Coordinates of C-alpha atoms and ligand atoms in Angstrom, one line a residue:
M1 CA 19.7 10.6 24.9
L2 CA 20.2 6.8 24.5
K3 CA 17.7 4.4 25.9
T4 CA 18.1 0.7 25.1
T5 CA 15.2 -1.9 25.3
S6 CA 16.5 -5.4 25.1
E7 CA 16.6 -5.3 21.3
I8 CA 16.5 -1.9 20.0
D9 CA 18.6 1.1 20.9
I10 CA 16.8 4.5 20.9
V11 CA 18.4 7.8 20.4
K12 CA 15.9 10.4 21.0
A13 CA 15.7 13.6 19.1
E14 CA 16.4 16.6 21.0
K15 CA 13.4 18.6 19.8
S16 CA 10.0 17.5 18.1
K17 CA 9.0 19.1 15.0
I18 CA 5.4 18.2 15.6
N19 CA 4.3 21.9 16.5
E20 CA 5.6 23.1 13.1
V21 CA 3.1 20.8 11.2
D22 CA -0.2 21.9 10.0
F23 CA -2.0 18.8 10.3
D24 CA -5.3 20.1 8.7
N25 CA -3.4 20.7 5.4
I26 CA -1.0 17.9 4.9
A27 CA -0.2 16.3 1.7
F28 CA 0.0 12.6 1.7
G29 CA 3.5 11.4 2.3
N30 CA 5.5 14.6 2.6
V31 CA 6.0 15.0 6.2
F32 CA 7.8 12.8 8.3
T33 CA 7.9 11.9 12.1
D34 CA 11.0 12.9 14.4
H35 CA 12.5 9.4 14.1
M36 CA 13.4 6.5 11.9
L37 CA 14.4 2.9 12.5
V38 CA 17.6 1.7 10.9
C39 CA 18.7 -1.9 10.8
D40 CA 21.7 -3.0 8.7
Y41 CA 22.6 -6.5 7.3
K42 CA 26.0 -7.6 6.7
E43 CA 28.1 -10.8 6.8
G44 CA 25.0 -12.9 6.5
K45 CA 23.1 -11.5 9.4
W46 CA 20.9 -8.6 10.6
G47 CA 22.5 -6.2 13.3
K48 CA 20.8 -4.4 16.1
P49 CA 17.9 -2.0 15.0
I50 CA 18.4 1.6 16.2
I51 CA 15.7 4.4 16.3
K52 CA 17.2 7.5 15.9
P53 CA 16.3 11.2 14.5
Y54 CA 15.2 11.3 11.1
E55 CA 17.8 12.5 9.0
P56 CA 19.5 12.0 5.4
F57 CA 22.4 9.5 5.5
M58 CA 25.2 8.7 3.2
I59 CA 25.6 5.7 1.1
D60 CA 28.3 5.0 -1.7
P61 CA 27.4 6.2 -5.1
S62 CA 28.2 2.7 -6.4
A63 CA 25.7 1.2 -4.1
K64 CA 23.5 -1.5 -6.0
V65 CA 20.2 0.0 -5.1
F66 CA 21.1 2.9 -7.4
H67 CA 22.1 0.8 -10.5
Y68 CA 20.3 -2.4 -10.2
G69 CA 17.1 -1.3 -8.1
Q70 CA 17.3 -3.8 -5.4
A71 CA 14.7 -2.0 -3.3
I72 CA 11.4 -3.2 -1.7
F73 CA 8.9 -1.6 0.6
E74 CA 5.6 -1.9 2.4
G75 CA 2.8 0.4 3.3
M76 CA 0.6 0.3 6.2
K77 CA -1.1 2.7 8.9
A78 CA -1.5 3.3 12.7
Y79 CA -4.9 4.5 13.7
R80 CA -6.0 6.1 17.0
D81 CA -9.3 5.2 18.6
E82 CA -11.7 7.2 20.7
N83 CA -9.9 6.2 24.0
D84 CA -6.5 7.1 22.8
G85 CA -5.6 3.4 22.0
I86 CA -3.2 3.1 19.0
W87 CA -3.7 0.2 16.5
L88 CA -2.0 -1.5 13.7
F89 CA -4.0 -3.4 11.0
R90 CA -2.9 -7.0 10.1
P91 CA 0.9 -6.2 10.4
D92 CA 1.6 -10.0 9.9
Q93 CA 0.3 -9.6 6.5
N94 CA 2.8 -6.8 5.6
L95 CA 5.7 -8.8 7.2
D96 CA 4.8 -11.8 5.2
R97 CA 4.4 -9.8 1.9
F98 CA 7.8 -8.1 2.6
N99 CA 9.5 -11.3 2.9
K100 CA 7.9 -12.6 -0.3
S101 CA 9.2 -9.6 -2.0
A102 CA 12.6 -10.0 -0.4
V103 CA 12.9 -13.6 -1.7
R104 CA 11.9 -12.5 -5.3
M105 CA 14.4 -9.7 -5.3
A106 CA 17.3 -11.8 -3.8
M107 CA 17.4 -9.9 -0.7
P108 CA 17.6 -11.2 3.0
E109 CA 14.3 -11.7 4.9
I110 CA 13.6 -9.8 7.9
T111 CA 13.0 -11.1 11.2
E112 CA 9.6 -10.9 12.8
D113 CA 11.2 -9.3 15.8
I114 CA 12.9 -6.5 13.9
F115 CA 9.7 -5.9 11.7
I116 CA 6.9 -6.4 14.2
D117 CA 8.8 -5.2 17.6
G118 CA 10.5 -2.4 15.5
L119 CA 7.0 -1.1 14.2
K120 CA 5.6 -1.3 17.7
T121 CA 8.4 0.6 19.2
I122 CA 8.8 3.4 16.8
V123 CA 4.8 3.8 16.7
E124 CA 4.7 3.9 20.4
L125 CA 7.5 6.7 20.4
E126 CA 5.8 8.7 17.7
K127 CA 2.1 8.2 19.1
E128 CA 1.6 12.1 19.3
W129 CA 1.7 12.1 15.6
V130 CA -1.3 9.5 15.4
K131 CA -4.1 12.2 15.4
K132 CA -7.7 11.3 16.4
G133 CA -10.6 11.6 14.1
P134 CA -12.0 9.9 11.0
G135 CA -9.5 9.6 8.2
N136 CA -6.4 10.5 10.3
T137 CA -3.7 8.1 10.5
L138 CA 0.0 7.5 10.6
Y139 CA 1.2 5.9 7.3
I140 CA 4.2 3.6 7.8
R141 CA 6.8 2.8 5.3
P142 CA 9.0 -0.1 5.9
F143 CA 11.6 -0.5 3.4
M144 CA 15.0 -2.3 2.5
I145 CA 17.6 -1.2 0.0
A146 CA 20.9 -2.8 -1.2
I147 CA 23.6 -0.5 0.2
G148 CA 26.7 -2.9 -0.9
S149 CA 28.8 -1.0 -3.5
G150 CA 30.1 -2.1 -6.7
V151 CA 28.7 -1.5 -10.2
I152 CA 28.6 -5.3 -10.9
A153 CA 25.1 -6.7 -11.6
Q154 CA 24.8 -9.0 -8.9
P155 CA 23.0 -9.1 -5.6
S156 CA 24.4 -6.8 -2.8
T157 CA 25.9 -8.5 0.4
Q158 CA 24.8 -5.4 2.4
Y159 CA 21.3 -4.0 3.0
R160 CA 19.6 -1.5 5.1
F161 CA 16.1 -2.0 6.4
M162 CA 14.3 1.1 7.7
I163 CA 10.9 2.2 9.0
I164 CA 9.6 5.9 8.5
L165 CA 6.5 7.3 9.4
S166 CA 4.3 10.1 7.7
P167 CA 1.1 11.5 9.3
A168 CA -1.9 11.3 6.6
R169 CA -5.4 12.6 6.3
S170 CA -8.1 10.8 4.6
Y171 CA -7.2 10.4 1.1
Y172 CA -9.6 11.8 -1.6
S173 CA -8.4 11.9 -5.1
G174 CA -11.5 13.5 -6.7
E175 CA -13.4 11.8 -9.4
V176 CA -11.5 9.0 -10.6
K177 CA -11.6 8.2 -14.4
V178 CA -9.5 5.3 -15.7
I179 CA -8.1 4.0 -18.9
I180 CA -7.9 0.5 -19.7
A181 CA -4.2 -0.5 -20.7
E182 CA -4.0 -1.7 -24.3
H183 CA -0.3 -1.7 -24.8
Y184 CA 1.7 -1.1 -21.7
S185 CA 2.0 -3.6 -18.8
R186 CA 2.9 -3.2 -15.1
A187 CA 3.5 -7.0 -14.6
A188 CA 4.1 -10.1 -16.7
N189 CA 4.1 -14.0 -16.0
G190 CA 7.4 -14.7 -14.3
G191 CA 8.0 -11.0 -13.5
I192 CA 7.9 -9.2 -10.2
G193 CA 4.5 -8.0 -10.4
A194 CA 3.6 -9.7 -7.0
A195 CA 6.5 -8.2 -5.2
K196 CA 6.3 -4.7 -3.9
A197 CA 9.5 -3.8 -5.7
A198 CA 10.6 -0.2 -6.4
G199 CA 10.8 -0.8 -10.1
N200 CA 7.3 -2.0 -10.3
Y201 CA 6.2 1.7 -9.4
S202 CA 8.8 3.6 -11.6
S203 CA 7.9 1.5 -14.7
Q204 CA 4.3 2.8 -14.2
F205 CA 5.1 6.4 -14.3
Y206 CA 5.4 7.0 -18.0
P207 CA 2.1 5.3 -19.1
Q208 CA 0.5 7.0 -16.1
K209 CA 1.7 10.3 -17.3
L210 CA 0.3 9.6 -20.8
A211 CA -3.1 8.5 -19.4
Q212 CA -3.1 11.9 -17.1
E213 CA -2.4 13.9 -20.4
K214 CA -5.6 12.4 -21.7
G215 CA -7.6 13.2 -18.7
F216 CA -7.4 9.9 -16.7
Q217 CA -6.2 9.7 -13.1
Q218 CA -5.4 5.9 -13.3
I219 CA -4.7 3.0 -15.5
I220 CA -6.5 -0.2 -15.2
W221 CA -3.6 -2.7 -15.9
T222 CA -4.5 -5.7 -18.0
D223 CA -2.6 -8.9 -18.3
D224 CA 0.5 -8.6 -20.3
A225 CA 0.0 -11.5 -23.0
T226 CA -3.5 -10.6 -24.2
H227 CA -4.6 -7.3 -22.7
T228 CA -8.0 -8.8 -22.2
K229 CA -8.2 -9.5 -18.4
L230 CA -8.4 -6.7 -15.8
E231 CA -6.0 -6.8 -13.1
E232 CA -5.1 -3.8 -11.2
A233 CA -6.1 -0.3 -10.9
G234 CA -2.9 1.9 -10.8
T235 CA -1.3 1.0 -7.5
M236 CA -4.5 -0.7 -6.1
N237 CA -6.3 -3.9 -6.7
V238 CA -9.6 -3.4 -8.6
F239 CA -13.1 -4.5 -7.9
F240 CA -16.1 -4.8 -10.4
R241 CA -19.8 -5.0 -9.2
I242 CA -21.9 -6.8 -11.8
N243 CA -25.2 -6.7 -10.5
D244 CA -25.0 -7.7 -6.9
T245 CA -21.8 -9.6 -7.2
I246 CA -18.4 -8.3 -6.6
C247 CA -15.5 -9.7 -8.8
T248 CA -11.9 -9.2 -8.8
A249 CA -8.9 -10.9 -10.2
P250 CA -7.4 -13.8 -8.4
V251 CA -4.0 -13.0 -7.0
S252 CA -1.2 -14.5 -9.2
E253 CA 2.5 -13.5 -9.9
R254 CA 1.2 -10.5 -11.9
I255 CA -0.9 -9.1 -9.0
L256 CA 0.0 -8.0 -5.7
D257 CA -1.7 -9.7 -2.7
G258 CA -3.3 -6.6 -1.4
V259 CA -4.3 -6.6 2.3
T260 CA -7.2 -4.3 1.6
R261 CA -8.1 -6.7 -1.2
K262 CA -8.2 -9.7 1.2
S263 CA -10.1 -7.9 3.9
L264 CA -12.6 -6.5 1.9
I265 CA -13.4 -9.9 0.3
A266 CA -13.6 -11.5 4.0
L267 CA -16.1 -8.6 5.1
A268 CA -18.2 -9.0 1.8
K269 CA -18.6 -12.9 2.5
R270 CA -19.3 -12.2 6.1
E271 CA -22.1 -9.8 5.1
G272 CA -23.6 -12.5 2.6
I273 CA -22.5 -10.5 -0.3
K274 CA -21.5 -12.6 -3.4
V275 CA -17.8 -12.5 -4.4
E276 CA -16.1 -14.0 -7.1
E277 CA -12.2 -14.2 -7.4
R278 CA -12.1 -14.9 -11.2
S279 CA -10.4 -13.1 -14.1
V280 CA -12.7 -10.3 -15.4
F281 CA -12.6 -9.5 -19.1
V282 CA -12.6 -6.3 -20.8
D283 CA -15.3 -7.3 -23.1
E284 CA -17.6 -8.2 -20.1
L285 CA -16.8 -4.6 -18.7
V286 CA -17.9 -3.0 -21.9
Q287 CA -21.0 -5.3 -22.3
G288 CA -21.9 -4.7 -18.6
A289 CA -21.6 -0.8 -19.1
K290 CA -23.9 -1.1 -22.2
D291 CA -26.5 -3.1 -20.5
G292 CA -26.5 -1.6 -17.2
S293 CA -25.5 -4.8 -15.2
L294 CA -22.0 -3.0 -14.4
K295 CA -22.9 -1.2 -11.5
E296 CA -19.5 -0.1 -9.8
I297 CA -15.6 -0.2 -10.1
F298 CA -13.4 0.6 -7.2
G299 CA -9.8 0.3 -6.3
A300 CA -8.6 -1.0 -3.0
G301 CA -5.6 -0.1 -1.2
T302 CA -4.0 1.0 2.2
A303 CA -3.7 4.6 1.2
A304 CA -7.3 5.3 -0.2
V305 CA -8.9 2.2 1.4
V306 CA -11.5 2.3 -1.1
S307 CA -11.4 4.5 -4.4
P308 CA -14.8 4.5 -6.3
I309 CA -14.2 4.9 -10.0
V310 CA -16.8 7.0 -12.2
G311 CA -16.0 5.8 -15.7
F312 CA -13.4 4.0 -17.9
Q313 CA -12.1 4.7 -21.4
Y314 CA -11.5 1.5 -23.7
K315 CA -10.2 2.1 -27.3
E316 CA -12.2 5.1 -28.5
N317 CA -15.0 5.0 -26.4
Y318 CA -15.8 6.4 -22.7
Y319 CA -18.2 4.6 -20.4
E320 CA -19.8 6.4 -17.6
L321 CA -21.1 4.3 -14.6
P322 CA -24.5 5.2 -13.1
K323 CA -24.6 6.9 -9.6
Q324 CA -25.4 4.2 -7.0
E325 CA -27.8 5.0 -4.3
N326 CA -26.5 2.0 -2.2
S327 CA -22.8 1.6 -3.0
I328 CA -21.3 -1.6 -2.0
A329 CA -18.0 -0.1 -2.3
L330 CA -18.6 2.8 0.3
Q331 CA -20.5 0.2 2.6
L332 CA -17.4 -2.0 2.5
K333 CA -15.1 1.0 3.1
E334 CA -17.2 1.9 6.3
M335 CA -17.1 -1.5 7.8
L336 CA -13.4 -1.7 7.2
T337 CA -12.5 1.7 8.6
K338 CA -14.7 1.1 11.6
I339 CA -12.8 -2.1 12.5
Q340 CA -9.4 -0.1 11.9
Y341 CA -10.6 2.6 14.3
K342 CA -12.2 0.2 16.8
Q343 CA -15.7 1.3 16.4
A344 CA -17.0 -1.8 15.2
E345 CA -16.2 -5.4 16.6
D346 CA -13.2 -6.8 15.1
T347 CA -14.7 -10.5 14.5
F348 CA -11.6 -11.5 12.7
G349 CA -8.9 -10.3 15.0
W350 CA -7.0 -8.1 12.5
T351 CA -6.1 -5.3 14.9
V352 CA -3.2 -5.3 17.0
K353 CA -2.7 -2.8 19.9
I354 CA 0.6 -0.9 20.2
Ligands
LIG1 C1 0.4 -2.6 -7.1 C2 -0.5 -2.5 -5.9 N1 -1.6 -3.2 -5.9 C3 -2.3 -3.2 -4.8 C4 -2.1 -2.7 -3.6 C5 -2.9 -2.6 -2.4 O1 -2.3 -3.4 -1.3 P1 -2.7 -3.0 0.1 O2 -4.2 -3.2 0.3 O3 -2.0 -4.1 0.9 O4 -2.3 -1.6 0.4 C6 -0.8 -1.8 -3.6 C7 -0.5 -1.1 -2.3 O5 -0.7 -0.3 -1.8 C8 0.0 -1.8 -4.9 O6 1.0 -1.3 -4.7

């Protein structure tokens, strides 16, 4: 069946897979909904987006994405409220970051109507997949790849923008112990750390594997030049609570400008919690762990929202954090998720109805 809105063609799947999905036992990022959005770029412009059944597709083996890694993505979520309204959270921020990533990777920027209207149309079509209840979300993965052919190292002239959707339950990774990076780096000055580019993630896999072999779930990345400043935790921004102040590194060309990070900062400031956006040094962390002023460490990102860290390893020593009765991390997480699920007033105007 072909339906056409003014801007998007829709070819509906003959039969939904939704009844085959065990929503109570879903692993993050493994199950996809019935449809995907596809929009191709060629001859200097974007074509008409189409939403069609989710399926594999063919591209030339010499496509630049395979050889030169011209690929970017975003990660966001849709939420169902108590009255069955479906909501996005700050999609303008993801659009803005997507286009910054595109510019850095010499890829074309996407237009607001394709990105935002595309999101709204596909999420509306797949709304049965957005389940009610705490922690249930529909994870949204917009991405762009270079599909132009030719094994010559230059930017493609053809690209494909897509949106795929994956139902998700609340993300709990167990107790998270981290190791502070002393050698490997995820980003460098002048590099692509501030872009959500595919290569930023594959370059972490090997150091992550080494960390996991030593019993750590995540790496806290430090600055590449001196390995003295704490920058990100795995694929999350990272916060440190020192006494009653929360500190996090300022965004820079080495750090992803996280939507969760900026939202937690705004919430903390609204609540009168002291926030410092400044370089936090490894020495300070070790000292704080020794004298008890370091109360909490937590990662912040769309997938887990807030991920408390129980301890960290630096050089040969492991430092365990004290258990907190009044965790600021968990308070901020609750405030943020209540806004996302429309259980608390959205004083910032962050939520967008589908
Ligand atoms: C490297 C990195 N840092 C931080 C974040 C957090 O960003 P956001 O809060 O927008 O999900 C992400 C993504 O999820 C990331 O990949």
